[in-house]
PDB file of C-alpha atoms in Angstrom:
ATOM      1  CA  MET S 522    -164.426 -96.304-120.720  1.00 69.00           C
ATOM      2  CA  LYS S 523    -165.672 -92.751-120.992  1.00 72.00           C
ATOM      3  CA  GLY S 524    -165.794 -90.938-117.651  1.00 76.00           C
ATOM      4  CA  GLU S 525    -163.947 -93.739-115.902  1.00 82.00           C
ATOM      5  CA  ARG S 526    -161.813 -91.405-113.861  1.00 85.00           C
ATOM      6  CA  GLY S 527    -164.798 -89.485-112.514  1.00 86.00           C
ATOM      7  CA  LEU S 528    -166.656 -92.679-111.724  1.00 89.00           C
ATOM      8  CA  LEU S 529    -163.674 -94.086-109.869  1.00 91.00           C
ATOM      9  CA  ARG S 530    -163.356 -90.881-107.872  1.00 91.00           C
ATOM     10  CA  THR S 531    -167.008 -91.069-106.909  1.00 90.00           C
ATOM     11  CA  GLY S 532    -166.544 -94.691-105.877  1.00 92.00           C
ATOM     12  CA  GLU S 533    -163.456 -93.825-103.875  1.00 92.00           C
ATOM     13  CA  PHE S 534    -165.338 -91.026-102.181  1.00 91.00           C
ATOM     14  CA  LEU S 535    -168.037 -93.455-101.054  1.00 91.00           C
ATOM     15  CA  VAL S 536    -165.461 -96.010 -99.943  1.00 92.00           C
ATOM     16  CA  THR S 537    -163.658 -93.311 -97.977  1.00 91.00           C
ATOM     17  CA  ARG S 538    -166.898 -92.453 -96.222  1.00 88.00           C
ATOM     18  CA  ALA S 539    -167.367 -96.096 -95.323  1.00 89.00           C
ATOM     19  CA  ALA S 540    -163.790 -96.595 -94.144  1.00 90.00           C
ATOM     20  CA  ARG S 541    -164.100 -93.656 -91.772  1.00 88.00           C
ATOM     21  CA  ARG S 542    -166.568 -95.705 -89.731  1.00 85.00           C
ATOM     22  CA  LEU S 543    -164.082 -98.479 -89.127  1.00 87.00           C
ATOM     23  CA  PRO S 544    -161.708 -98.817 -86.186  1.00 86.00           C
ATOM     24  CA  ALA S 545    -158.374 -97.131 -86.846  1.00 85.00           C
ATOM     25  CA  ARG S 546    -156.458-100.405 -86.861  1.00 85.00           C
ATOM     26  CA  VAL S 547    -158.291-101.724 -89.943  1.00 86.00           C
ATOM     27  CA  ARG S 548    -159.353 -98.515 -91.632  1.00 89.00           C
ATOM     28  CA  ASP S 549    -156.505 -98.038 -94.073  1.00 91.00           C
ATOM     29  CA  GLU S 550    -156.301-101.694 -95.025  1.00 91.00           C
ATOM     30  CA  ARG S 551    -160.035-101.916 -95.714  1.00 92.00           C
ATOM     31  CA  TYR S 552    -159.949 -98.726 -97.712  1.00 93.00           C
ATOM     32  CA  ARG S 553    -157.146-100.057 -99.911  1.00 93.00           C
ATOM     33  CA  GLU S 554    -158.965-103.348-100.334  1.00 93.00           C
ATOM     34  CA  TRP S 555    -162.261-101.772-101.334  1.00 94.00           C
ATOM     35  CA  ALA S 556    -160.714 -99.082-103.528  1.00 94.00           C
ATOM     36  CA  ALA S 557    -158.682-101.718-105.410  1.00 93.00           C
ATOM     37  CA  GLU S 558    -161.873-103.569-106.356  1.00 93.00           C
ATOM     38  CA  LEU S 559    -163.448-100.531-108.004  1.00 93.00           C
ATOM     39  CA  PRO S 560    -161.439-100.570-111.267  1.00 92.00           C
ATOM     40  CA  ALA S 561    -161.791-104.345-111.411  1.00 90.00           C
ATOM     41  CA  ILE S 562    -165.596-104.014-111.366  1.00 92.00           C
ATOM     42  CA  LEU S 563    -165.589-101.106-113.794  1.00 90.00           C
ATOM     43  CA  ARG S 564    -163.532-103.113-116.303  1.00 89.00           C
ATOM     44  CA  ASP S 565    -165.314-106.423-115.861  1.00 89.00           C
ATOM     45  CA  PRO S 566    -166.482-107.380-119.370  1.00 89.00           C
ATOM     46  CA  SER S 567    -168.867-110.025-118.013  1.00 91.00           C
ATOM     47  CA  LEU S 568    -171.118-107.273-116.654  1.00 89.00           C
ATOM     48  CA  GLY S 569    -172.053-106.050-120.108  1.00 88.00           C
ATOM     49  CA  PRO S 570    -172.424-102.416-121.209  1.00 89.00           C
ATOM     50  CA  PRO S 571    -170.508 -99.592-119.521  1.00 88.00           C
ATOM     51  CA  TRP S 572    -173.558 -98.153-117.760  1.00 89.00           C
ATOM     52  CA  ARG S 573    -174.167-101.488-116.046  1.00 91.00           C
ATOM     53  CA  ARG S 574    -170.542-101.743-114.968  1.00 93.00           C
ATOM     54  CA  ALA S 575    -170.686 -98.201-113.626  1.00 92.00           C
ATOM     55  CA  ALA S 576    -173.899 -98.943-111.722  1.00 92.00           C
ATOM     56  CA  ARG S 577    -172.419-102.118-110.275  1.00 93.00           C
ATOM     57  CA  MET S 578    -169.267-100.336-109.187  1.00 93.00           C
ATOM     58  CA  LEU S 579    -171.208 -97.526-107.518  1.00 92.00           C
ATOM     59  CA  GLY S 580    -173.499-100.070-105.863  1.00 92.00           C
ATOM     60  CA  TYR S 581    -170.472-101.902-104.524  1.00 94.00           C
ATOM     61  CA  ALA S 582    -168.979 -98.673-103.173  1.00 92.00           C
ATOM     62  CA  LEU S 583    -172.246 -97.562-101.601  1.00 90.00           C
ATOM     63  CA  ASP S 584    -172.790-100.903 -99.926  1.00 90.00           C
ATOM     64  CA  THR S 585    -169.389-100.760 -98.210  1.00 90.00           C
ATOM     65  CA  ILE S 586    -171.039 -98.220 -95.907  1.00 87.00           C
ATOM     66  CA  ARG S 587    -173.234-101.089 -94.713  1.00 85.00           C
ATOM     67  CA  ALA S 588    -170.158-103.318 -94.503  1.00 85.00           C
ATOM     68  CA  ALA S 589    -168.506-100.819 -92.192  1.00 83.00           C
ATOM     69  CA  ALA S 590    -171.396-100.601 -89.747  1.00 74.00           C
ATOM     70  CA  LEU S 591    -170.304-101.421 -86.215  1.00 52.00           C
ATOM     71  CA  ARG S 592    -172.228-102.635 -83.251  1.00 43.00           C
ATOM     72  CA  PRO S 593    -172.199 -99.819 -80.664  1.00 40.00           C
ATOM     73  CA  GLY S 594    -169.386-100.174 -78.191  1.00 40.00           C
ATOM     74  CA  GLN S 595    -167.815-103.103 -79.979  1.00 44.00           C
ATOM     75  CA  ASP S 596    -164.737-103.145 -82.129  1.00 44.00           C
ATOM     76  CA  ARG S 597    -166.148-105.828 -84.362  1.00 46.00           C
ATOM     77  CA  TYR S 598    -167.867-106.003 -87.702  1.00 45.00           C
ATOM     78  CA  ARG S 599    -171.617-106.206 -87.642  1.00 45.00           C
ATOM     79  CA  GLY S 600    -173.262-107.441 -90.800  1.00 44.00           C
ATOM     80  CA  ALA S 601    -176.782-106.578 -91.798  1.00 41.00           C
ATOM     81  CA  HIS S 602    -177.838-110.070 -90.774  1.00 42.00           C
ATOM     82  CA  ARG S 603    -176.851-109.357 -87.149  1.00 45.00           C
ATOM     83  CA  GLY S 604    -179.541-106.771 -86.626  1.00 46.00           C
ATOM     84  CA  ARG S 605    -179.392-103.096 -87.421  1.00 52.00           C
ATOM     85  CA  ASP S 606    -177.948-100.338 -85.325  1.00 59.00           C
ATOM     86  CA  PRO S 607    -180.547 -97.533 -85.155  1.00 64.00           C
ATOM     87  CA  ARG S 608    -177.816 -94.896 -85.211  1.00 70.00           C
ATOM     88  CA  ALA S 609    -176.343 -96.372 -88.373  1.00 70.00           C
ATOM     89  CA  ALA S 610    -179.807 -96.339 -89.954  1.00 72.00           C
ATOM     90  CA  VAL S 611    -180.200 -92.654 -89.105  1.00 74.00           C
ATOM     91  CA  LYS S 612    -176.796 -91.903 -90.607  1.00 73.00           C
ATOM     92  CA  MET S 613    -177.683 -93.838 -93.735  1.00 74.00           C
ATOM     93  CA  ALA S 614    -181.000 -91.958 -94.041  1.00 73.00           C
ATOM     94  CA  ARG S 615    -179.124 -88.680 -93.713  1.00 72.00           C
ATOM     95  CA  TRP S 616    -176.813 -89.734 -96.502  1.00 74.00           C
ATOM     96  CA  LEU S 617    -179.638 -90.833 -98.746  1.00 74.00           C
ATOM     97  CA  LEU S 618    -181.254 -87.422 -98.286  1.00 73.00           C
ATOM     98  CA  PHE S 619    -178.076 -85.414 -98.539  1.00 73.00           C
ATOM     99  CA  LEU S 620    -176.575 -87.031-101.597  1.00 74.00           C
ATOM    100  CA  PRO S 621    -179.420 -86.243-104.041  1.00 72.00           C
ATOM    101  CA  ALA S 622    -179.641 -82.746-102.582  1.00 70.00           C
ATOM    102  CA  ALA S 623    -175.936 -82.216-103.051  1.00 71.00           C
ATOM    103  CA  LEU S 624    -175.995 -83.572-106.592  1.00 73.00           C
ATOM    104  CA  ALA S 625    -178.983 -81.400-107.479  1.00 70.00           C
ATOM    105  CA  GLY S 626    -177.148 -78.452-105.981  1.00 68.00           C
ATOM    106  CA  LEU S 627    -174.054 -79.211-107.990  1.00 68.00           C
ATOM    107  CA  LEU S 628    -176.058 -79.384-111.220  1.00 69.00           C
ATOM    108  CA  ALA S 629    -177.850 -76.146-110.425  1.00 65.00           C
ATOM    109  CA  PHE S 630    -174.545 -74.529-109.527  1.00 64.00           C
ATOM    110  CA  LEU S 631    -173.007 -75.574-112.817  1.00 61.00           C
ATOM    111  CA  SER S 632    -176.024 -74.361-114.781  1.00 63.00           C
ATOM    112  CA  LEU S 633    -176.038 -70.973-113.042  1.00 58.00           C
ATOM    113  CA  PRO S 634    -173.983 -69.153-115.730  1.00 54.00           C
ATOM    114  CA  LEU S 635    -176.486 -70.257-118.389  1.00 58.00           C
ATOM    115  CA  LEU S 636    -179.368 -69.053-116.254  1.00 59.00           C
ATOM    116  CA  LEU S 637    -177.658 -65.706-115.715  1.00 52.00           C
ATOM    117  CA  ILE S 638    -177.048 -65.240-119.426  1.00 51.00           C
ATOM    118  CA  TYR S 639    -180.682 -66.043-120.068  1.00 53.00           C
ATOM    119  CA  LEU S 640    -181.870 -63.505-117.518  1.00 51.00           C
ATOM    120  CA  VAL S 641    -179.519 -60.777-118.711  1.00 47.00           C
ATOM    121  CA  SER S 642    -180.666 -61.347-122.258  1.00 45.00           C
ATOM    122  CA  LEU S 643    -184.255 -60.933-121.089  1.00 48.00           C
ATOM    123  CA  GLY S 644    -183.341 -57.656-119.434  1.00 46.00           C
ATOM    124  CA  ALA S 645    -184.453 -58.866-116.049  1.00 44.00           C
ATOM    125  CA  GLY S 646    -182.189 -56.422-114.319  1.00 48.00           C
ATOM    126  CA  LEU S 647    -179.868 -58.944-112.766  1.00 47.00           C
ATOM    127  CA  GLY S 648    -176.327 -57.838-113.543  1.00 53.00           C
ATOM    128  CA  LEU S 649    -173.759 -60.507-114.211  1.00 55.00           C
ATOM    129  CA  TRP S 650    -170.990 -59.141-111.983  1.00 56.00           C
ATOM    130  CA  PRO S 651    -173.157 -58.337-108.931  1.00 53.00           C
ATOM    131  CA  ALA S 652    -174.620 -61.819-109.111  1.00 52.00           C
ATOM    132  CA  ALA S 653    -171.140 -63.334-109.461  1.00 55.00           C
ATOM    133  CA  GLY S 654    -169.911 -61.273-106.489  1.00 53.00           C
ATOM    134  CA  VAL S 655    -172.771 -62.387-104.296  1.00 52.00           C
ATOM    135  CA  ALA S 656    -172.234 -66.015-105.341  1.00 53.00           C
ATOM    136  CA  PHE S 657    -168.533 -65.707-104.504  1.00 56.00           C
ATOM    137  CA  MET S 658    -169.297 -64.296-101.052  1.00 54.00           C
ATOM    138  CA  ILE S 659    -171.773 -67.059-100.376  1.00 54.00           C
ATOM    139  CA  VAL S 660    -169.282 -69.671-101.524  1.00 56.00           C
ATOM    140  CA  MET S 661    -166.773 -68.261 -99.046  1.00 57.00           C
ATOM    141  CA  ILE S 662    -169.351 -68.310 -96.261  1.00 57.00           C
ATOM    142  CA  GLY S 663    -170.199 -71.885 -97.226  1.00 57.00           C
ATOM    143  CA  LEU S 664    -166.527 -72.837 -97.115  1.00 57.00           C
ATOM    144  CA  LEU S 665    -166.115 -71.321 -93.663  1.00 57.00           C
ATOM    145  CA  THR S 666    -169.323 -72.929 -92.435  1.00 57.00           C
ATOM    146  CA  GLY S 667    -168.202 -76.285 -93.742  1.00 57.00           C
ATOM    147  CA  ARG S 668    -164.707 -75.796 -92.332  1.00 56.00           C
ATOM    148  CA  PHE S 669    -165.659 -74.898 -88.794  1.00 56.00           C
ATOM    149  CA  LEU S 670    -169.130 -76.368 -88.456  1.00 56.00           C
ATOM    150  CA  PRO S 671    -169.109 -79.567 -90.500  1.00 57.00           C
ATOM    151  CA  ARG S 672    -171.963 -81.023 -88.499  1.00 57.00           C
ATOM    152  CA  TRP S 673    -174.209 -78.217 -89.705  1.00 60.00           C
ATOM    153  CA  ALA S 674    -173.634 -79.106 -93.327  1.00 59.00           C
ATOM    154  CA  PHE S 675    -176.534 -81.515 -93.490  1.00 55.00           C
ATOM    155  CA  ALA S 676    -178.960 -79.185 -91.724  1.00 60.00           C
ATOM    156  CA  VAL S 677    -177.970 -76.216 -93.872  1.00 63.00           C
ATOM    157  CA  SER S 678    -178.253 -78.235 -97.079  1.00 58.00           C
ATOM    158  CA  THR S 679    -181.632 -79.652 -96.152  1.00 56.00           C
ATOM    159  CA  VAL S 680    -183.087 -76.274 -95.178  1.00 63.00           C
ATOM    160  CA  LEU S 681    -181.818 -74.663 -98.374  1.00 61.00           C
ATOM    161  CA  LEU S 682    -183.122 -77.385-100.598  1.00 55.00           C
ATOM    162  CA  GLY S 683    -186.477 -77.425 -98.817  1.00 58.00           C
ATOM    163  CA  SER S 684    -186.810 -73.636 -99.068  1.00 61.00           C
ATOM    164  CA  TRP S 685    -185.967 -73.717-102.741  1.00 58.00           C
ATOM    165  CA  LEU S 686    -188.503 -76.425-103.492  1.00 55.00           C
ATOM    166  CA  ILE S 687    -191.245 -74.618-101.577  1.00 61.00           C
ATOM    167  CA  TYR S 688    -190.449 -71.381-103.372  1.00 58.00           C
ATOM    168  CA  LEU S 689    -190.395 -73.075-106.758  1.00 54.00           C
ATOM    169  CA  PHE S 690    -193.781 -74.648-106.114  1.00 57.00           C
ATOM    170  CA  ALA S 691    -195.300 -71.396-104.862  1.00 59.00           C
ATOM    171  CA  ALA S 692    -193.830 -69.307-107.710  1.00 56.00           C
ATOM    172  CA  SER S 693    -194.989 -71.646-110.410  1.00 55.00           C
ATOM    173  CA  SER S 694    -198.499 -72.143-109.002  1.00 59.00           C
ATOM    174  CA  ALA S 695    -199.098 -68.436-108.241  1.00 59.00           C
ATOM    175  CA  GLY S 696    -197.463 -67.201-111.439  1.00 58.00           C
ATOM    176  CA  TRP S 697    -195.326 -64.597-109.660  1.00 55.00           C
ATOM    177  CA  PRO S 698    -193.892 -62.067-112.110  1.00 53.00           C
ATOM    178  CA  ALA S 699    -190.651 -61.813-110.129  1.00 49.00           C
ATOM    179  CA  GLY S 700    -190.151 -65.558-110.422  1.00 50.00           C
ATOM    180  CA  PRO S 701    -187.126 -65.909-112.694  1.00 47.00           C
ATOM    181  CA  PRO S 702    -184.860 -63.217-111.119  1.00 53.00           C
ATOM    182  CA  VAL S 703    -185.633 -64.344-107.581  1.00 56.00           C
ATOM    183  CA  LEU S 704    -185.125 -67.914-108.657  1.00 53.00           C
ATOM    184  CA  ALA S 705    -181.740 -66.964-110.042  1.00 52.00           C
ATOM    185  CA  ARG S 706    -180.732 -65.292-106.805  1.00 54.00           C
ATOM    186  CA  ILE S 707    -181.855 -68.232-104.728  1.00 53.00           C
ATOM    187  CA  SER S 708    -180.052 -70.595-107.058  1.00 54.00           C
ATOM    188  CA  GLY S 709    -176.924 -68.484-106.808  1.00 50.00           C
ATOM    189  CA  TRP S 710    -177.092 -68.322-103.044  1.00 53.00           C
ATOM    190  CA  GLY S 711    -178.592 -71.567-101.892  1.00 56.00           C
ATOM    191  CA  PHE S 712    -177.187 -73.962-104.389  1.00 57.00           C
ATOM    192  CA  GLY S 713    -173.809 -72.280-104.291  1.00 58.00           C
ATOM    193  CA  VAL S 714    -173.640 -73.210-100.627  1.00 58.00           C
ATOM    194  CA  LEU S 715    -174.879 -76.731-101.326  1.00 59.00           C
ATOM    195  CA  ALA S 716    -172.332 -77.311-104.039  1.00 61.00           C
ATOM    196  CA  THR S 717    -169.602 -75.840-101.869  1.00 61.00           C
ATOM    197  CA  LEU S 718    -170.398 -78.123 -98.984  1.00 62.00           C
ATOM    198  CA  PHE S 719    -170.337 -81.112-101.288  1.00 63.00           C
ATOM    199  CA  LEU S 720    -167.079 -80.084-102.913  1.00 66.00           C
ATOM    200  CA  ARG S 721    -165.607 -79.343 -99.491  1.00 66.00           C
ATOM    201  CA  ASP S 722    -166.370 -82.877 -98.422  1.00 66.00           C
ATOM    202  CA  LEU S 723    -164.687 -84.251-101.535  1.00 66.00           C
ATOM    203  CA  THR S 724    -161.653 -82.032-100.954  1.00 69.00           C
ATOM    204  CA  VAL S 725    -161.297 -82.970 -97.294  1.00 70.00           C
ATOM    205  CA  SER S 726    -161.536 -86.655 -98.214  1.00 68.00           C
ATOM    206  CA  ALA S 727    -158.868 -86.242-100.892  1.00 68.00           C
ATOM    207  CA  ILE S 728    -156.557 -84.403 -98.487  1.00 70.00           C
ATOM    208  CA  LYS S 729    -157.008 -87.083 -95.818  1.00 70.00           C
ATOM    209  CA  ARG S 730    -156.309 -89.847 -98.335  1.00 70.00           C
ATOM    210  CA  ARG S 731    -153.178 -88.047 -99.497  1.00 69.00           C
ATOM    211  CA  ARG S 732    -152.017 -87.552 -95.909  1.00 68.00           C
ATOM    212  CA  LEU S 733    -152.591 -91.220 -95.181  1.00 67.00           C
ATOM    213  CA  HIS S 734    -150.661 -92.162 -98.308  1.00 65.00           C
ATOM    214  CA  THR S 735    -147.788 -89.771 -97.471  1.00 64.00           C
ATOM    215  CA  HIS S 736    -147.692 -91.000 -93.894  1.00 59.00           C
ATOM    216  CA  LYS S 737    -147.413 -94.618 -95.029  1.00 55.00           C
ATOM    217  CA  ASN S 738    -144.587 -93.837 -97.448  1.00 53.00           C
TER     218      ASN S 738
ATOM    219  CA  MET W1218    -175.851-120.901 -90.840  1.00 76.00           C
ATOM    220  CA  THR W1219    -177.307-118.255 -93.116  1.00 83.00           C
ATOM    221  CA  GLY W1220    -177.729-118.471 -96.858  1.00 85.00           C
ATOM    222  CA  PRO W1221    -174.994-115.946 -97.703  1.00 87.00           C
ATOM    223  CA  LEU W1222    -172.494-117.801 -95.501  1.00 90.00           C
ATOM    224  CA  GLN W1223    -173.369-121.090 -97.162  1.00 90.00           C
ATOM    225  CA  ARG W1224    -172.910-119.620-100.604  1.00 92.00           C
ATOM    226  CA  VAL W1225    -169.597-118.006 -99.689  1.00 93.00           C
ATOM    227  CA  LEU W1226    -168.277-121.277 -98.243  1.00 92.00           C
ATOM    228  CA  ARG W1227    -169.400-123.166-101.335  1.00 92.00           C
ATOM    229  CA  ALA W1228    -167.625-120.602-103.526  1.00 92.00           C
ATOM    230  CA  PHE W1229    -164.445-121.139-101.533  1.00 92.00           C
ATOM    231  CA  LEU W1230    -164.747-124.909-101.767  1.00 91.00           C
ATOM    232  CA  GLU W1231    -165.072-124.819-105.563  1.00 90.00           C
ATOM    233  CA  ASP W1232    -161.330-124.294-105.762  1.00 87.00           C
ATOM    234  CA  LEU W1233    -159.539-124.380-102.440  1.00 86.00           C
ATOM    235  CA  LEU W1234    -156.183-123.282-103.781  1.00 85.00           C
ATOM    236  CA  ALA W1235    -157.407-120.358-105.839  1.00 87.00           C
ATOM    237  CA  PRO W1236    -157.104-116.956-104.187  1.00 87.00           C
ATOM    238  CA  ARG W1237    -160.520-115.313-104.162  1.00 92.00           C
ATOM    239  CA  TYR W1238    -160.902-111.563-104.322  1.00 92.00           C
ATOM    240  CA  GLY W1239    -163.831-109.848-102.678  1.00 92.00           C
ATOM    241  CA  TYR W1240    -165.489-109.033-105.970  1.00 93.00           C
ATOM    242  CA  ASP W1241    -165.001-112.586-107.269  1.00 92.00           C
ATOM    243  CA  LEU W1242    -166.667-113.927-104.142  1.00 93.00           C
ATOM    244  CA  MET W1243    -169.520-111.477-104.535  1.00 93.00           C
ATOM    245  CA  LYS W1244    -170.150-112.742-108.039  1.00 92.00           C
ATOM    246  CA  ALA W1245    -169.715-116.402-107.173  1.00 92.00           C
ATOM    247  CA  ALA W1246    -171.860-116.280-104.044  1.00 92.00           C
ATOM    248  CA  GLY W1247    -174.349-113.679-105.205  1.00 91.00           C
ATOM    249  CA  VAL W1248    -173.926-111.452-102.159  1.00 91.00           C
ATOM    250  CA  LYS W1249    -173.388-107.726-101.839  1.00 91.00           C
ATOM    251  CA  SER W1250    -170.307-106.061-100.436  1.00 90.00           C
ATOM    252  CA  GLY W1251    -172.224-104.974 -97.328  1.00 89.00           C
ATOM    253  CA  THR W1252    -172.864-108.615 -96.512  1.00 90.00           C
ATOM    254  CA  LEU W1253    -169.631-110.169 -97.737  1.00 92.00           C
ATOM    255  CA  TYR W1254    -167.004-108.136 -95.918  1.00 92.00           C
ATOM    256  CA  PRO W1255    -168.416-108.448 -92.392  1.00 90.00           C
ATOM    257  CA  LEU W1256    -168.722-112.161 -93.092  1.00 91.00           C
ATOM    258  CA  LEU W1257    -165.126-112.470 -94.263  1.00 91.00           C
ATOM    259  CA  GLY W1258    -163.990-110.387 -91.295  1.00 89.00           C
ATOM    260  CA  ARG W1259    -165.597-112.778 -88.835  1.00 89.00           C
ATOM    261  CA  LEU W1260    -164.379-115.876 -90.661  1.00 91.00           C
ATOM    262  CA  GLU W1261    -160.864-114.462 -90.559  1.00 91.00           C
ATOM    263  CA  GLU W1262    -161.128-113.591 -86.878  1.00 89.00           C
ATOM    264  CA  ASP W1263    -162.186-117.164 -86.224  1.00 90.00           C
ATOM    265  CA  GLY W1264    -159.202-118.508 -88.158  1.00 91.00           C
ATOM    266  CA  LEU W1265    -161.301-120.137 -90.864  1.00 92.00           C
ATOM    267  CA  VAL W1266    -160.111-117.832 -93.618  1.00 93.00           C
ATOM    268  CA  SER W1267    -156.724-116.279 -94.281  1.00 93.00           C
ATOM    269  CA  SER W1268    -155.983-113.292 -96.455  1.00 92.00           C
ATOM    270  CA  GLY W1269    -153.059-111.692 -98.243  1.00 92.00           C
ATOM    271  CA  TRP W1270    -152.231-109.058-100.807  1.00 92.00           C
ATOM    272  CA  ALA W1271    -151.646-109.913-104.445  1.00 88.00           C
ATOM    273  CA  VAL W1272    -149.216-107.629-106.239  1.00 83.00           C
ATOM    274  CA  PRO W1273    -150.498-107.028-109.770  1.00 77.00           C
ATOM    275  CA  GLN W1274    -148.293-108.032-112.668  1.00 74.00           C
ATOM    276  CA  THR W1275    -149.444-105.143-114.810  1.00 73.00           C
ATOM    277  CA  ALA W1276    -147.971-101.763-113.962  1.00 68.00           C
ATOM    278  CA  GLY W1277    -150.426 -99.182-112.710  1.00 71.00           C
ATOM    279  CA  GLN W1278    -152.795-101.670-111.102  1.00 79.00           C
ATOM    280  CA  ARG W1279    -153.399-101.652-107.387  1.00 86.00           C
ATOM    281  CA  PRO W1280    -152.635-104.577-105.091  1.00 90.00           C
ATOM    282  CA  ARG W1281    -155.780-106.560-104.329  1.00 92.00           C
ATOM    283  CA  ARG W1282    -156.581-108.482-101.207  1.00 93.00           C
ATOM    284  CA  TYR W1283    -157.372-112.152-101.636  1.00 93.00           C
ATOM    285  CA  TYR W1284    -158.906-114.717 -99.314  1.00 94.00           C
ATOM    286  CA  ARG W1285    -158.469-118.452 -98.914  1.00 93.00           C
ATOM    287  CA  LEU W1286    -159.977-121.024 -96.607  1.00 93.00           C
ATOM    288  CA  THR W1287    -157.491-122.300 -94.044  1.00 92.00           C
ATOM    289  CA  GLY W1288    -157.124-126.050 -93.543  1.00 91.00           C
ATOM    290  CA  GLU W1289    -159.394-125.827 -90.526  1.00 92.00           C
ATOM    291  CA  GLY W1290    -161.791-123.589 -92.424  1.00 91.00           C
ATOM    292  CA  ALA W1291    -162.070-126.071 -95.287  1.00 92.00           C
ATOM    293  CA  ALA W1292    -162.741-128.925 -92.864  1.00 93.00           C
ATOM    294  CA  VAL W1293    -165.354-126.944 -90.930  1.00 92.00           C
ATOM    295  CA  ALA W1294    -167.007-125.757 -94.142  1.00 91.00           C
ATOM    296  CA  ARG W1295    -167.276-129.271 -95.523  1.00 92.00           C
ATOM    297  CA  VAL W1296    -168.710-130.643 -92.285  1.00 92.00           C
ATOM    298  CA  GLU W1297    -171.215-127.832 -91.816  1.00 89.00           C
ATOM    299  CA  LEU W1298    -172.391-127.885 -95.421  1.00 89.00           C
ATOM    300  CA  ALA W1299    -172.708-131.647 -95.331  1.00 89.00           C
ATOM    301  CA  ARG W1300    -174.806-131.379 -92.169  1.00 89.00           C
ATOM    302  CA  LEU W1301    -177.044-128.858 -93.840  1.00 86.00           C
ATOM    303  CA  SER W1302    -177.413-131.054 -96.914  1.00 84.00           C
ATOM    304  CA  ALA W1303    -178.378-133.929 -94.640  1.00 82.00           C
ATOM    305  CA  GLY W1304    -180.984-131.709 -92.981  1.00 74.00           C
ATOM    306  CA  GLY W1305    -179.180-131.529 -89.623  1.00 56.00           C
ATOM    307  CA  ARG W1306    -178.322-128.529 -87.527  1.00 53.00           C
ATOM    308  CA  ALA W1307    -174.713-127.650 -86.772  1.00 46.00           C
ATOM    309  CA  PRO W1308    -173.733-127.750 -83.084  1.00 45.00           C
ATOM    310  CA  ALA W1309    -171.606-125.068 -81.485  1.00 44.00           C
ATOM    311  CA  ARG W1310    -167.940-125.965 -81.211  1.00 43.00           C
ATOM    312  CA  PRO W1311    -166.063-125.538 -77.908  1.00 39.00           C
ATOM    313  CA  GLY W1312    -164.225-122.257 -77.765  1.00 41.00           C
ATOM    314  CA  ARG W1313    -165.752-121.104 -81.013  1.00 45.00           C
ATOM    315  CA  PRO W1314    -168.877-119.109 -81.788  1.00 46.00           C
ATOM    316  CA  ALA W1315    -171.875-121.027 -82.924  1.00 46.00           C
ATOM    317  CA  PRO W1316    -172.166-121.213 -86.715  1.00 47.00           C
ATOM    318  CA  GLU W1317    -175.280-119.014 -86.509  1.00 46.00           C
ATOM    319  CA  SER W1318    -173.142-116.199 -85.162  1.00 44.00           C
ATOM    320  CA  LEU W1319    -170.836-116.406 -88.141  1.00 49.00           C
ATOM    321  CA  GLY W1320    -173.388-115.068 -90.497  1.00 45.00           C
TER     322      GLY W1320
END
């Protein structure tokens, strides 16, 4: 299946997030159990076309976060049918907000070179190297922020995304002449940070999984 | 006893000897992973379900965890489902959580 590896990595990322909520004594076992089901779902011919298998696999992985919800103060599984923990609901809401923002950031980050080429070709005065330098600096700042202040990641991402959306709305409705260059700068700065925070999370998860694996062997 | 628990128990009872993987149970019972795994966890804690790891025969595949009803689990499942079919309500068993608390 095309893109299977990437899909599995995304599923494993979600499963890792879920497993982190579990007590230490069951965490690794549950992670292995859930992660082992992902390829089985992705290759299940009874589900039909690849896109449906991919959606089912991602749905499975996402729902393990609900499976890992714990009743406060109790080392015991709490299913959805046992009543919801308000703190878990808040965490879930944060994730639902953060994930689209991070994905949008990643897309914008990846499309930045095309935007820069477009602006340079228009003679908008935004040099390629200065823009790349600024983006690099911001990526470094984002890495450090994510490294030392991981709890701020959500707040930073939300503020950046919100600012960008407000600006985009204002620029398009008012017809600002400086729209495209400023948009490029904000994309380079804001979405660079967003994408970095998201990639940082993926990297940290991968490192932790590898450490767990090494420790077990 | 909730609907998901009933469906999971029925899926187990379809073939008592067959090892059931989480995903197989999801398909057979029509429940999501967020519902199934807490349910299986509690059934296992209560000794009604046992689990193990199946080593894949094909190289490169990961070991998968399977579940089976224990002898006690099969007996309890049959009794509770029969009660439900008869329109009765399952009583709590001494030293065990009430069936409602299972799911």
